[in-house]
Short mmCIF file of C-alpha atoms and ligand atoms in Angstrom, two decimals:
data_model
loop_
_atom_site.label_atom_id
_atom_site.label_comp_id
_atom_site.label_asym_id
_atom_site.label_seq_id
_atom_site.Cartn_x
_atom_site.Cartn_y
_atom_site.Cartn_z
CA UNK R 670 -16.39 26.07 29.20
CA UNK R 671 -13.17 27.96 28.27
CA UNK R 672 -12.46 27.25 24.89
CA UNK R 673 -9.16 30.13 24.49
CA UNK R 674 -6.94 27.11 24.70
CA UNK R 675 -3.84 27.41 22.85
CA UNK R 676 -1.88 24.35 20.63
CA UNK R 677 1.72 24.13 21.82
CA UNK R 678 4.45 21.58 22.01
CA UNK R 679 5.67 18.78 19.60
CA UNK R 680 3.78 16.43 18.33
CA UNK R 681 3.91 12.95 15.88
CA UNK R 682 1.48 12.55 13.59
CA UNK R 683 0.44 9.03 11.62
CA UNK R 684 2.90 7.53 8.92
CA UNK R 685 2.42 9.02 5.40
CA UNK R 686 -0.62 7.13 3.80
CA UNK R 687 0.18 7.56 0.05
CA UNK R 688 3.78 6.29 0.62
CA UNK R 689 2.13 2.93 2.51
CA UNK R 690 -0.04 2.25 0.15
CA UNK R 691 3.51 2.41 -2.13
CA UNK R 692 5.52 0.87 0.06
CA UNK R 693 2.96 -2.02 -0.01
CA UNK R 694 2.13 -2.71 -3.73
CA UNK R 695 5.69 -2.80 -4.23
CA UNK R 696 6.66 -5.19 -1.74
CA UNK R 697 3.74 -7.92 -3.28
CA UNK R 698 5.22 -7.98 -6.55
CA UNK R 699 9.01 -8.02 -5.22
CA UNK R 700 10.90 -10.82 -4.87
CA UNK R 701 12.25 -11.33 -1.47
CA UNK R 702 10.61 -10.05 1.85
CA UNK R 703 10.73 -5.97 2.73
CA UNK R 704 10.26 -4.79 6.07
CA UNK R 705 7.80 -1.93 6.36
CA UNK R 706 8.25 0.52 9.72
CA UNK R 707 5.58 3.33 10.59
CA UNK R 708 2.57 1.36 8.49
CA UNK R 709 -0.33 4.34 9.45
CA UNK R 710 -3.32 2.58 11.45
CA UNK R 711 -5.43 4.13 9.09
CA UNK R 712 -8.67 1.98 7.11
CA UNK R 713 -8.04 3.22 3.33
CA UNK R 714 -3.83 1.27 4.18
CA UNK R 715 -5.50 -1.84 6.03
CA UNK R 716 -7.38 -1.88 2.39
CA UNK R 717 -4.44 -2.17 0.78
CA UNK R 718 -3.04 -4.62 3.02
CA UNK R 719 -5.78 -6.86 3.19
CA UNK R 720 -5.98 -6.89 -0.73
CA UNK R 721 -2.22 -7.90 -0.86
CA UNK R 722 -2.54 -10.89 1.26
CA UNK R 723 -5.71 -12.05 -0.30
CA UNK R 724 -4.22 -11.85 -4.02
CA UNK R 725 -0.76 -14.21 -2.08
CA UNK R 726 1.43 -11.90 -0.91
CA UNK R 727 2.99 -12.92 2.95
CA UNK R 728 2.08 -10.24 5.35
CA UNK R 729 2.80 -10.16 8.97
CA UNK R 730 2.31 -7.24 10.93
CA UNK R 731 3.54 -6.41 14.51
CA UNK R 732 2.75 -3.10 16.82
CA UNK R 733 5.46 -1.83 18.53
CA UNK R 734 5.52 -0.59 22.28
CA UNK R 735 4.95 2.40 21.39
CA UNK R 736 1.95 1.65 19.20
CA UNK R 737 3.73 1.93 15.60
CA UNK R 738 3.05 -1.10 13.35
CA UNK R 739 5.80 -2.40 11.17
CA UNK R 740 4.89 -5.13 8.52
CA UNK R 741 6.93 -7.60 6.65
CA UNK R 742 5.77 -8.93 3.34
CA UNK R 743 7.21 -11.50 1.37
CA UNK R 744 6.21 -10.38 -2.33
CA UNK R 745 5.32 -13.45 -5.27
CA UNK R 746 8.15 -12.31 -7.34
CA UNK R 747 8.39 -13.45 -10.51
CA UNK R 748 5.89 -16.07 -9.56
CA UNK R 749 3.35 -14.19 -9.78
CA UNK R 750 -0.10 -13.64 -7.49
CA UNK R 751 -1.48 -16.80 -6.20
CA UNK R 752 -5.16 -15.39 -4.87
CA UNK R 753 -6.24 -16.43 -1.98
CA UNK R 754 -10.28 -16.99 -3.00
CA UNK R 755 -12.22 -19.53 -4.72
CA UNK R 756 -11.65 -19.07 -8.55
CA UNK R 757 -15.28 -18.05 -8.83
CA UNK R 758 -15.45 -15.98 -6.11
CA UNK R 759 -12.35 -13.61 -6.64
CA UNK R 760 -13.91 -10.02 -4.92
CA UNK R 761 -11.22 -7.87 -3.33
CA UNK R 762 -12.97 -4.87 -1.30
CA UNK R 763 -11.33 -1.73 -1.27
CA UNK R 764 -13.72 0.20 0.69
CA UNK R 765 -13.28 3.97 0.98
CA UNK R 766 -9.63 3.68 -0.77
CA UNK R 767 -9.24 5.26 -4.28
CA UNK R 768 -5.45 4.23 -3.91
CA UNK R 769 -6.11 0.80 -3.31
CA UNK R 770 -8.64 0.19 -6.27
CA UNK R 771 -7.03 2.14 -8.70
CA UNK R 772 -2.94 0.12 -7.86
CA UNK R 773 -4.77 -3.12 -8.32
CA UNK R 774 -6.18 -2.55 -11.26
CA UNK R 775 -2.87 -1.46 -12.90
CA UNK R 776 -0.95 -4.23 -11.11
CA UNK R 777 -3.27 -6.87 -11.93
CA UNK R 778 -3.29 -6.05 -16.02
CA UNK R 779 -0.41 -8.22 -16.23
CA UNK R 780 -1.80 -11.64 -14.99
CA UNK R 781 -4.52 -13.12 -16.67
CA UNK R 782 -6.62 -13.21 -13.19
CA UNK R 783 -10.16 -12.82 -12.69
CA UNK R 784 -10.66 -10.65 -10.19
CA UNK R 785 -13.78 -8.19 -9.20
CA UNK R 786 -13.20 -5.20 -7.37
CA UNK R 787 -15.98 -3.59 -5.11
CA UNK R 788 -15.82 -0.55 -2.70
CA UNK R 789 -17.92 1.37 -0.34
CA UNK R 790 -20.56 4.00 -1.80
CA UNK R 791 -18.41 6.54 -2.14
CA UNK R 792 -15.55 4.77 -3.86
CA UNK R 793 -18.26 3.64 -6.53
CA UNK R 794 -19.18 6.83 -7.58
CA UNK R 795 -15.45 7.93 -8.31
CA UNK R 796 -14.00 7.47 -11.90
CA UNK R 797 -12.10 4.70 -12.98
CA UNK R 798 -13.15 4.91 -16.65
CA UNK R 799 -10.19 7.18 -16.86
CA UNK R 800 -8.01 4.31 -15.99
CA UNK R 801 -9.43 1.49 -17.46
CA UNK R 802 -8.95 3.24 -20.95
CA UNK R 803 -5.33 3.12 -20.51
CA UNK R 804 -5.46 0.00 -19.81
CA UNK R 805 -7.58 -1.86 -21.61
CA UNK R 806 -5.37 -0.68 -24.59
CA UNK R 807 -2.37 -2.53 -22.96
CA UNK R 808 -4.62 -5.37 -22.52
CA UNK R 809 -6.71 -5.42 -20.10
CA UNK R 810 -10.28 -7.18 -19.89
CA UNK R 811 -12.77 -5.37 -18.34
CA UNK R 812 -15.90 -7.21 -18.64
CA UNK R 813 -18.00 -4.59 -16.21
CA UNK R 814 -16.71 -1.17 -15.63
CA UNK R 815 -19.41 -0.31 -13.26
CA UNK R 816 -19.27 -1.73 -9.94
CA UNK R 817 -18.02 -3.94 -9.11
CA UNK R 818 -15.76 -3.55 -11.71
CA UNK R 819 -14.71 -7.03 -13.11
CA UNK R 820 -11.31 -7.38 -15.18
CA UNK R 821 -8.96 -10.10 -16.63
CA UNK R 822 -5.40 -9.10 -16.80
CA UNK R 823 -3.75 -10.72 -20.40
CA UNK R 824 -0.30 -12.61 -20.14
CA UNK R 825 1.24 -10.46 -22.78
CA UNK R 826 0.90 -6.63 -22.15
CA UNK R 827 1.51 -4.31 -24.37
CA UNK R 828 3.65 -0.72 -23.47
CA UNK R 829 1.65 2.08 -23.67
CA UNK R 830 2.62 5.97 -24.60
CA UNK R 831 0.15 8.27 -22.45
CA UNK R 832 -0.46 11.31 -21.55
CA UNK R 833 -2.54 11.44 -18.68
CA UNK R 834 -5.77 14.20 -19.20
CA UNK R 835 -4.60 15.89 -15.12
CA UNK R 836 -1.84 15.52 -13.41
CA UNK R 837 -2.55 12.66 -11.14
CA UNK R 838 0.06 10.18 -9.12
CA UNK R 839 -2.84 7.44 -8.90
CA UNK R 840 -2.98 7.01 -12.10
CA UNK R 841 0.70 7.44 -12.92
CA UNK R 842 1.09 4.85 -10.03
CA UNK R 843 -1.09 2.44 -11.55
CA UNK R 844 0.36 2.94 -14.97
CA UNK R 845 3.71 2.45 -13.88
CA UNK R 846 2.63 -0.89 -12.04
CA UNK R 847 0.94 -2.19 -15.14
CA UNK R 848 3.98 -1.15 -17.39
CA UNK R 849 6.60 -3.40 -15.20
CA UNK R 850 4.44 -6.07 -16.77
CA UNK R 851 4.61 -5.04 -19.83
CA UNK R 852 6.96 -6.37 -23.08
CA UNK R 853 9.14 -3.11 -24.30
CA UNK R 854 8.96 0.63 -23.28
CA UNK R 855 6.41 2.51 -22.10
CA UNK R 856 6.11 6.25 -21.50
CA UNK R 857 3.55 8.20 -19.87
CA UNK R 858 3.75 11.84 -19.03
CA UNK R 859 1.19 14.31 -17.09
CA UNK R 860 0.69 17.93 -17.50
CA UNK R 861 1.84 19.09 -14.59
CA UNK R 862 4.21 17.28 -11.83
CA UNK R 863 2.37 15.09 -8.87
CA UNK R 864 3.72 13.44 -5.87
CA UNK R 865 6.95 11.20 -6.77
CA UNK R 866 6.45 8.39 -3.86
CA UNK R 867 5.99 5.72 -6.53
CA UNK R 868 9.28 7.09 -8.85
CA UNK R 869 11.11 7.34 -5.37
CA UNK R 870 10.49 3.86 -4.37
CA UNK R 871 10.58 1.87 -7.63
CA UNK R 872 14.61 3.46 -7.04
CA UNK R 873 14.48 1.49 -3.73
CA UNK R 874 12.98 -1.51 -5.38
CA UNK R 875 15.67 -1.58 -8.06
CA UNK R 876 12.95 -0.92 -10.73
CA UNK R 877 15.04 1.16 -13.69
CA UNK R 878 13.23 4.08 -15.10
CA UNK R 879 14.39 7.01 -16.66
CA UNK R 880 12.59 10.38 -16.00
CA UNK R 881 12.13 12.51 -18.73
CA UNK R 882 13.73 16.11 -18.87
CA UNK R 883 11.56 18.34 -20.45
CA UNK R 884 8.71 16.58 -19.32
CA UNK R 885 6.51 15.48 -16.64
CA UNK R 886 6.93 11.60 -16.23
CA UNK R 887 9.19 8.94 -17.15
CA UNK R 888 9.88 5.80 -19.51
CA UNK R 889 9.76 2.48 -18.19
CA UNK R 890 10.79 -0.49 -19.95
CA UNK R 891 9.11 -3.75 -18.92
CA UNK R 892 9.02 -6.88 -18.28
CA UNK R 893 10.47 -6.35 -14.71
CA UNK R 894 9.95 -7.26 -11.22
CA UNK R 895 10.75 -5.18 -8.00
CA UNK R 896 13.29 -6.86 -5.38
CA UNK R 897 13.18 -6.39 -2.34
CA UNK R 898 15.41 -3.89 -0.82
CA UNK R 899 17.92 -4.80 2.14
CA UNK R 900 17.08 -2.18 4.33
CA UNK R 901 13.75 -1.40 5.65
CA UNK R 902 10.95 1.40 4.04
CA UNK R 903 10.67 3.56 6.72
CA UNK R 904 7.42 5.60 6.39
CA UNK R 905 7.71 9.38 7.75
CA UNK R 906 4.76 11.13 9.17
CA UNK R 907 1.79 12.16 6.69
CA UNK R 908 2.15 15.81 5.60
CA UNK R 909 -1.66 15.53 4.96
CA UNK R 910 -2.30 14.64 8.49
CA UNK R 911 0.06 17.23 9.85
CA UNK R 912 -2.10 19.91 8.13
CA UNK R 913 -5.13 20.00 10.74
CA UNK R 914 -2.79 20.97 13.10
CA UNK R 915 -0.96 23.55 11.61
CA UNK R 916 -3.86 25.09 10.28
CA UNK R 917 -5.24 24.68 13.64
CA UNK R 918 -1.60 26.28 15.21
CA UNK R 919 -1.64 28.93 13.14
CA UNK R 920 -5.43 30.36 13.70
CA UNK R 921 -5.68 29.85 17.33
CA UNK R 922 -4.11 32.52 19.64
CA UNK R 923 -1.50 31.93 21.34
CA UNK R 924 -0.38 28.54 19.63
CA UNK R 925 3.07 27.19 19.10
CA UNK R 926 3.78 23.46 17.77
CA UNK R 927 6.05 21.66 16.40
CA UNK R 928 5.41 18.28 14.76
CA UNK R 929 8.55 16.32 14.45
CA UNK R 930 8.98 13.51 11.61
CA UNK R 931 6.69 14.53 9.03
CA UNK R 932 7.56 14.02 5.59
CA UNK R 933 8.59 16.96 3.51
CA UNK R 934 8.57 15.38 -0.31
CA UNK R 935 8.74 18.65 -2.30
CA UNK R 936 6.01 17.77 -4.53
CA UNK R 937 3.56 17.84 -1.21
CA UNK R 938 4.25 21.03 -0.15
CA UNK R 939 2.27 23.38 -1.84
CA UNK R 940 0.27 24.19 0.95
CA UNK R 941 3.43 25.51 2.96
CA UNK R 942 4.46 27.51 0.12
CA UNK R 943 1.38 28.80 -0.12
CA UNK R 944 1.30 29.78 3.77
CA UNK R 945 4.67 31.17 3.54
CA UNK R 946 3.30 33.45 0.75
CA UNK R 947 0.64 34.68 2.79
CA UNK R 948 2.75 35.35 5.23
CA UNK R 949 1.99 32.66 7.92
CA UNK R 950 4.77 32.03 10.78
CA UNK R 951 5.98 28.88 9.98
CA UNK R 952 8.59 26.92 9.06
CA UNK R 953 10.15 23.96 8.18
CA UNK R 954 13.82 21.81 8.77
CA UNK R 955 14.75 19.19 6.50
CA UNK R 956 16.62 16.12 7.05
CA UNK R 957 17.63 14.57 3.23
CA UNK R 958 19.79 11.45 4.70
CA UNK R 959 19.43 9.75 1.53
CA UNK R 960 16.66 7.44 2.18
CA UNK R 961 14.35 7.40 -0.54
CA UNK R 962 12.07 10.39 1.49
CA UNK R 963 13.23 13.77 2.62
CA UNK R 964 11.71 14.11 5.98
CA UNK R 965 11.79 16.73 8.74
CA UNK R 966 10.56 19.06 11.51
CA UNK R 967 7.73 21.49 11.15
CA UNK R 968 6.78 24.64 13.12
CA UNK R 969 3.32 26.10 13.31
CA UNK R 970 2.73 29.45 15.06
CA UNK R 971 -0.46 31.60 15.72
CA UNK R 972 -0.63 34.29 13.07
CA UNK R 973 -3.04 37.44 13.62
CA UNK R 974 -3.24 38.76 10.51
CA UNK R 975 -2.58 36.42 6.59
CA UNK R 976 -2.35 38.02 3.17
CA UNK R 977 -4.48 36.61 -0.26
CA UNK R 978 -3.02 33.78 -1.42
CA UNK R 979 -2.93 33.07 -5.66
CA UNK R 980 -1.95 29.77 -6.84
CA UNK R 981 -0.82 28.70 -9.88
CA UNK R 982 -2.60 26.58 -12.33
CA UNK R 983 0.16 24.21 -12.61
CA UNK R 984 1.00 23.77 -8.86
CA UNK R 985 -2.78 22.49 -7.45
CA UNK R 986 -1.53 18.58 -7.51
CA UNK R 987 1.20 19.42 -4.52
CA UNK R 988 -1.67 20.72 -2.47
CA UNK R 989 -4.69 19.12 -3.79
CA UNK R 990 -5.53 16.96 -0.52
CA UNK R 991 -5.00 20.46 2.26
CA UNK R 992 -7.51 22.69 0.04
CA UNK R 993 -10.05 22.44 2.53
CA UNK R 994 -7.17 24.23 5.06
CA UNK R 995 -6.13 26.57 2.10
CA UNK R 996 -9.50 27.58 1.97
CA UNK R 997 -9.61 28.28 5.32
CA UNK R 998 -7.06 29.97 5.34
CA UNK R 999 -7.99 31.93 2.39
CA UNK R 1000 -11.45 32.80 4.62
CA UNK R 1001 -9.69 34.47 7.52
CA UNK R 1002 -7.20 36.48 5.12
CA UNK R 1003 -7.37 40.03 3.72
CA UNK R 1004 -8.81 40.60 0.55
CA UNK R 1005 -9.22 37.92 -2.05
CA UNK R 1006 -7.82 34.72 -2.91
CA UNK R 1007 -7.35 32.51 -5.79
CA UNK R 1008 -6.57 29.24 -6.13
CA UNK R 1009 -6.47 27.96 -9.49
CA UNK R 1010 -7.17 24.64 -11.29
CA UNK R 1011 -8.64 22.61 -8.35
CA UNK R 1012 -11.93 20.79 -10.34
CA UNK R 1013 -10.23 17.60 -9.43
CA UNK R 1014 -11.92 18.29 -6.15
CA UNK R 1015 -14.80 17.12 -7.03
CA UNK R 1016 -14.21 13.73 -7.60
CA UNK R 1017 -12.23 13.09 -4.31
CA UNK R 1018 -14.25 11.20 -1.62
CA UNK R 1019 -16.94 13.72 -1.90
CA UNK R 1020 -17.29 16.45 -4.16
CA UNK R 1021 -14.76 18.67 -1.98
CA UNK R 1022 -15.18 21.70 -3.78
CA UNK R 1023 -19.16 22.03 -2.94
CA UNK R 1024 -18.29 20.75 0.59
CA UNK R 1025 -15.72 23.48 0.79
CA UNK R 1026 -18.12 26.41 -0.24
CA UNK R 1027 -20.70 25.17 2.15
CA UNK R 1028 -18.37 25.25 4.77
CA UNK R 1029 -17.00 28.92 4.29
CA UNK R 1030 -20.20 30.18 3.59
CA UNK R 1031 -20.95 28.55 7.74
CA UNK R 1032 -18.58 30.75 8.88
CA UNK R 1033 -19.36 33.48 7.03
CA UNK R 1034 -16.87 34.20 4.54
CA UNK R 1035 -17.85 34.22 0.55
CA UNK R 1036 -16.43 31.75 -1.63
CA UNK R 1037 -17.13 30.77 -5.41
CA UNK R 1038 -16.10 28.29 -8.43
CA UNK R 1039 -14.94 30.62 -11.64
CA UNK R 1040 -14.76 28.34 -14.73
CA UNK R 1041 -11.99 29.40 -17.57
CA UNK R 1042 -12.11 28.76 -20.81
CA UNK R 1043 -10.45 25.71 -21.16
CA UNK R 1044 -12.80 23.93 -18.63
CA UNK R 1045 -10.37 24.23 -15.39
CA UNK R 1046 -12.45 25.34 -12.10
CA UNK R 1047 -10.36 27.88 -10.00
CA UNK R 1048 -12.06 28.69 -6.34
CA UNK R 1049 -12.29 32.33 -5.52
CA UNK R 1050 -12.63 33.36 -1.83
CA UNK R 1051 -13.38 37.07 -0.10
CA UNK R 1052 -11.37 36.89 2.90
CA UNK R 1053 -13.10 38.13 6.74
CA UNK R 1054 -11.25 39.34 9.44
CA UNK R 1055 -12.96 37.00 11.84
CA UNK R 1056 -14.18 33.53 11.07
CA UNK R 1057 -17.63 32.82 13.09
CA UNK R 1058 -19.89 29.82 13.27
CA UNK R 1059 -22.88 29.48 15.11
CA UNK R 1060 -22.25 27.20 18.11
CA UNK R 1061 -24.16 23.54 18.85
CA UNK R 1062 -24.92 24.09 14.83
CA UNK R 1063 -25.00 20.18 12.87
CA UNK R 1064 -23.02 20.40 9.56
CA UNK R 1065 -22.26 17.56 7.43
CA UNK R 1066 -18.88 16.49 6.16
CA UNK R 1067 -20.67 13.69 3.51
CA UNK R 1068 -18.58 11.29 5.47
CA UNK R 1069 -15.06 12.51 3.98
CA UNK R 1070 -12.05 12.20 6.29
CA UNK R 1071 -10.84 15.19 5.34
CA UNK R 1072 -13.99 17.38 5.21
CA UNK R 1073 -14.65 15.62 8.87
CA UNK R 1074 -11.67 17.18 9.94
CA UNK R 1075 -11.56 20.44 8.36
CA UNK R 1076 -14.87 21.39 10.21
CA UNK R 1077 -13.13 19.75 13.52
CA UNK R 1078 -10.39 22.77 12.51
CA UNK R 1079 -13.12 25.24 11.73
CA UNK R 1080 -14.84 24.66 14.88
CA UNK R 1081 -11.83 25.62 17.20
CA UNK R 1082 -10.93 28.25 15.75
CA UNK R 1083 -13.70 29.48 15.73
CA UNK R 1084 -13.93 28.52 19.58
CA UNK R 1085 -17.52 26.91 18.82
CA UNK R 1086 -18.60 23.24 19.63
CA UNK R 1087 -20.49 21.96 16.63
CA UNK R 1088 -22.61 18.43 15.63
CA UNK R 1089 -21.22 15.85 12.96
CA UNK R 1090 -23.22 12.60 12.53
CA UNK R 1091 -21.84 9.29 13.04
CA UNK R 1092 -20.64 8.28 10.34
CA UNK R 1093 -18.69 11.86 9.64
CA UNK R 1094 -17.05 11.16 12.68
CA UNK R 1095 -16.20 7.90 12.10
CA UNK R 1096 -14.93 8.22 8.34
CA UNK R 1097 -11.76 10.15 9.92
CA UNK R 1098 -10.33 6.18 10.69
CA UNK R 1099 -9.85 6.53 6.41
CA UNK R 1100 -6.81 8.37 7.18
CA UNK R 1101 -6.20 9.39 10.93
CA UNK R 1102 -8.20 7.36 13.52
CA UNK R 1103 -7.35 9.05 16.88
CA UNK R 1104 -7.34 12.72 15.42
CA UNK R 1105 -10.64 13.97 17.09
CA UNK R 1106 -9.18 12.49 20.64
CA UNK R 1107 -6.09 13.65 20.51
CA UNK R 1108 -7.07 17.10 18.47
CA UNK R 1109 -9.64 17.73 21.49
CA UNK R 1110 -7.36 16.34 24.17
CA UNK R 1111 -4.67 19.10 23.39
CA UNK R 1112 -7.78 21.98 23.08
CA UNK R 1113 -8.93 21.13 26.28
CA UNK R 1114 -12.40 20.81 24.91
CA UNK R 1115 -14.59 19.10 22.28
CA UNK R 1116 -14.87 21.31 19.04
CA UNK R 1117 -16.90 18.42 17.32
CA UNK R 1118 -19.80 16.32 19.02
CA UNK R 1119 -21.04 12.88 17.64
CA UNK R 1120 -24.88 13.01 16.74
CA UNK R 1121 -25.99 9.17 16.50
C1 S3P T 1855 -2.86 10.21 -4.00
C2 S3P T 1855 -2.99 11.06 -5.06
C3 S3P T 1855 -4.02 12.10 -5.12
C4 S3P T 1855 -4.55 12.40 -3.73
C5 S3P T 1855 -4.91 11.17 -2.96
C6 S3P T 1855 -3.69 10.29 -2.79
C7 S3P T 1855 -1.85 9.15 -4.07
O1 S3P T 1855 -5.09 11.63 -5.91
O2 S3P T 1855 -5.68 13.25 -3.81
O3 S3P T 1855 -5.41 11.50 -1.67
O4 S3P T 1855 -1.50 8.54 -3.04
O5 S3P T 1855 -1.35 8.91 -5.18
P1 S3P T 1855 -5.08 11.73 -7.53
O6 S3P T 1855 -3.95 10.94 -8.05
O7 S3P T 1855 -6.41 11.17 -7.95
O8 S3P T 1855 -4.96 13.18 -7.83
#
């Protein structure tokens, strides 16, 4: 089998997850209906969408003909949620999503609803504690923290002043949805900036808040309630997604691709900044047309030879999903690279950083956590000219999308055909069902193959 294939031509990828599961939460609590184009097909969104229309928002979603969904959601307003489940039996699943769990927990603080929240495996050994301090202070019931976590929301929430421990746009997100709730002003700040999605649409929902200057985060004064906006969200492609492939492009002689649409939100583009330091061929075109996201045109080309990269402490949250791609990156560059203040890692759907390691030290390059003093993890990789993995070997990607489809990126460039179990394979739907098809469709061979 010839497996010197090259990546060229354009290419779509799925609509940006973070901003759906956004572009959702908003629309339940707005008054009026918003119309939703470019909803990603992805499991960890249909969480969030399912959870909407079971806690009484109106959803109704159409495909397109050429297989985009749009959605249009009539939000409770100032009415509030009207669940859809027996009062005893109030259990909204969120399955794999983080995103999902963590917005409903902040939205619901403000209604004095019983509601119990349950999730997959993985999702139940991520932290919520973190959270649920916040807002419990505000309010909040939380009669189990452990899963499933079971909370009452109070009638009368109190603002809340808070600086958030890491910089994180979950929680600021879920904050943010709990302060709209709340009586007066609250402020909440995080030590360095993360994605602005959730500042970008509450503009677009006519929420008022005021970002602060010389810090990161904003003041919100509550109660308020989003309204729906006139024109339709429209969701651009996932950066995230768009980083297999131009990690893929950009290792694999003789590649040249363009992917057309993808969002380009400055505060998720680390890992191009990073890539242009290193000295990777790519590039990106913007187009700002004043919608609420800057979106654009990316191109990806083979690159024979990458410099170190160093990161900054402050900059890991606008890369923090692609460090599996850094990394590998990092692997097939010369000398060493350091990138700094990533422990968050290892509370992601798996503990990424460990996954990470293992899968450098496959291929053959040497990779290590170095701890500071104040407690922050930095990962430190010795770069290797050429990346090589034994072929037919099984790995395991601890059935994380992203680690899933990292090795399916390792693999081809590394021309090898490796075995994922099952349920590796199929935890790519989280984020980007289709990937492995199309990813080995355009190879011209299968770099991953599914061990039942
Ligand atoms: C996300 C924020 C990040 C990111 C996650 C999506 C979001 O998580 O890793 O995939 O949509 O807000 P944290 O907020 O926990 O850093």
């Amino acid at each position: 089998m010839d497996r010197r294939t090259a990546l060229k031509g354009p290419i779509c990828v799925p609509g940006d997850k973070s901003i759906a599961h956004r572009a959702l939460f908003f629309a339940a609590q707005a008054q009026g209906a918003t119309q939703i184009f470019g909803l990603p097909r992805g499991k960890d969104v249909r969480s969030s969408l399912n959870a909407i229309e079971k806690l009484g928002a109106k959803v109704s979603l159409a495909v397109g003909e050429d297989g985009i969904a749009s959605v249009m959601v009539e939000g409770w307003g100032s009415d509030g949620p009207k669940p859809h489940m027996p009062e005893d039996a109030r259990t909204v699943d969120c399955g794999n999503s983080g995103t999902t769990a963590r917005f409903i927990l902040g939205m619901l603080s403000g209604y004095p609803i019983k509601i119990s929240l349950d999730g997959d495996p993985s999702l139940k050994s991520r932290p919520m504690r973190r959270l649920l301090d916040p807002l419990c202070s505000m309010g909040l019931s939380c009669s189990s923290c452990t899963w499933p976590i079971e909370v009452c929301g109070a009638e009368r929430l109190k603002p809340i002043t808070v600086e958030l421990p890491v910089a994180s746009a979950q929680m600021k997100t879920a904050l943010l949805f709990a302060a709209l709730r709340a009586r007066g002003t609250s402020r909440i700040t995080e030590p360095a900036a993360s994605r602005d999605h959730t500042e970008r649409l509450a503009e677009a929902f006519d929420i008022k808040l005021v970002k602060l200057t010389c810090e990161n985060g904003f003041e919100i004064t509550g109660p308020q309630t989003p309204c729906a906006p006139d024109d339709p969200i429209v969701i651009p492609g996932d950066f995230s997604s768009a980083a297999f492939w131009i990690t893929a492009a950009l290792c694999i002689p003789g590649s040249d691709l363009t992917i057309e649409g993808v969002g380009l939100n400055p505060t998720r583009l680390g890992f191009v900044k990073a890539l242009q330091a290193m000295g990777a061929n790519i590039s990106v075109e913007c187009i700002d047309d004043g919608t609420s996201e800057p979106y654009g045109r990316i191109h990806a080309a083979y690159t024979e030879l990458v410099g170190p990269c160093e990161t900054l402490a402050n900059e890991s949250a606008t890369f923090i999903d692609e460090v599996p791609l850094l990394a590998i990156m990092c692997a097939r560059a010369t000398g060493e690279s350091l990138i700094r203040n990533i422990g968050e890692l290892k509370l992601k759907e798996c503990d990424r950083l460990t996954a990470v390691i293992d899968m450098l030290s496959q291929c053959g390059a040497n990779a290590r956590v170095v701890e500071n003093e104040d407690g922050s993890l930095d990962l430190l990789i010795s770069g290797k000219a050429k990346l090589g993995i034994p072929d037919g070997i099984k790995v395991s990607a601890h059935h994380d999308h992203r680690i899933a489809m990292a090795w399916a990126v390792l693999s081809a460039v590394c021309q090898v055909q490796i075995r994922l179990d099952a349920g590796d394979i199929d935890s790519i739907s989280v984020s980007y069902p289709g990937f492995l098809d199309e990813f080995s469709r355009r190879l011209g061979y299968a770099p991953i193959v599914r061990v039942e």
